Amino acid sequence: MLKLAVLVSGGGTNLQAILDAIDSGKIKNAEVALVIANKTSAYALERAKNHGIKTAVIRKKDFASKEDAEQAMIDAINAEGCGLVVLAGFLSVLSPKFIRAFEKKIINIHPSLIPSFCGEGYYGLKVHEEALKKGVKVTGATVHYVDEIVDGGEILAQKAVYVEEGDTPEVLQKRVMTEAEWIILPEVINKLANQ
Ligand code: GAR
């Protein structure tokens, strides 16, 4: 059984998609052992609690340094024996030290077709604002391994989504979530748990 640590910052709809896929059997041989948020206000924490999943809030500002906060995350993840770290809307850039602690064991969901609209500063709604500004007709989502280059790790899955006339960033974000993110993230986790 692969134990997952899911890192979140916000609403947690991708966490919910993982939990639903486990419940429905779309993800086999994996369980969410721990959800870590970097904000107390993250609604993802409620979703985890509703599922009886252990949660932790680890905020930079409660520690002497970012390094100390990340060490607390490393310790919490290792204490649960997690074999995969899933960044599911975790909107903070992790340091090389954290990434090296879980080499090829961290995946991220990004709301665009990498290498478009990615890298430092491209997160959440901002990604869709930039896609609409550029006038692309197709966007989508990417699941990739996390390495030391922001959004630069090996691509594991992608799914394209059409931009439609009159889209706002919010409307486009929702379509990318429903048609791509909530599908490919559980698929990749299932693959990694059963290879
Ligand atoms: C999702 O769209 C996710 O792809 C994005 O933040 C949103 C979080 O939503 N992540 C990034 O932009 C990472 N660079 P959620 O909290 O409802 O899952």
Coordinates of C-alpha atoms in Angstrom, one line a residue, residues 120-184:
E120 CA 8.0 30.9 -11.0
G121 CA 5.0 33.2 -10.6
Y122 CA 2.6 31.0 -12.6
Y123 CA 0.2 29.5 -10.1
G124 CA -3.6 29.2 -9.6
L125 CA -5.8 31.7 -11.4
K126 CA -2.7 33.6 -12.7
V127 CA -2.0 30.8 -15.1
H128 CA -5.4 31.1 -16.7
E129 CA -5.3 34.9 -16.8
E130 CA -2.0 34.6 -18.8
A131 CA -3.4 32.0 -21.1
L132 CA -6.4 34.2 -21.9
K133 CA -4.2 37.2 -22.4
K134 CA -2.1 35.3 -24.9
G135 CA -5.2 34.2 -26.7
V136 CA -4.3 30.4 -26.8
K137 CA -7.2 28.3 -28.1
V138 CA -6.1 25.1 -26.2
T139 CA -4.7 24.8 -22.7
G140 CA -4.9 22.0 -20.1
A141 CA -3.1 20.4 -17.2
T142 CA 0.2 18.6 -16.5
V143 CA 1.3 16.2 -13.9
H144 CA 5.1 16.0 -13.5
Y145 CA 7.8 14.9 -11.2
V146 CA 9.2 17.8 -9.1
D147 CA 12.9 18.6 -9.5
E148 CA 14.9 21.6 -8.7
I149 CA 13.6 23.6 -11.7
V150 CA 10.2 25.1 -11.1
D151 CA 7.7 23.1 -13.2
G152 CA 10.7 21.5 -15.0
G153 CA 10.6 17.9 -13.9
E154 CA 9.7 14.9 -16.1
I155 CA 6.2 15.0 -17.5
L156 CA 4.0 12.1 -16.4
A157 CA 0.7 13.1 -18.0
Q158 CA -1.0 15.9 -19.8
K159 CA -4.6 16.6 -21.0
A160 CA -5.7 19.3 -23.3
V161 CA -8.8 21.5 -22.8
Y162 CA -10.3 24.0 -25.2
V163 CA -10.6 27.6 -24.4
E164 CA -14.0 28.9 -25.3
E165 CA -15.3 32.3 -26.5
G166 CA -16.1 34.6 -23.5
D167 CA -14.1 32.5 -21.0
T168 CA -13.1 34.4 -17.8
P169 CA -10.1 33.1 -15.8
E170 CA -12.5 31.6 -13.3
V171 CA -14.6 29.8 -15.9
L172 CA -11.4 28.5 -17.7
Q173 CA -9.9 27.3 -14.3
K174 CA -13.0 25.3 -13.5
R175 CA -13.0 23.7 -17.0
V176 CA -9.3 22.8 -16.7
M177 CA -10.0 21.3 -13.3
T178 CA -13.0 19.2 -14.2
E179 CA -11.8 18.1 -17.7
A180 CA -8.2 17.6 -16.9
E181 CA -6.7 18.0 -13.4
W182 CA -9.2 15.8 -11.5
I183 CA -8.7 13.1 -14.1
I184 CA -5.0 12.9 -14.7

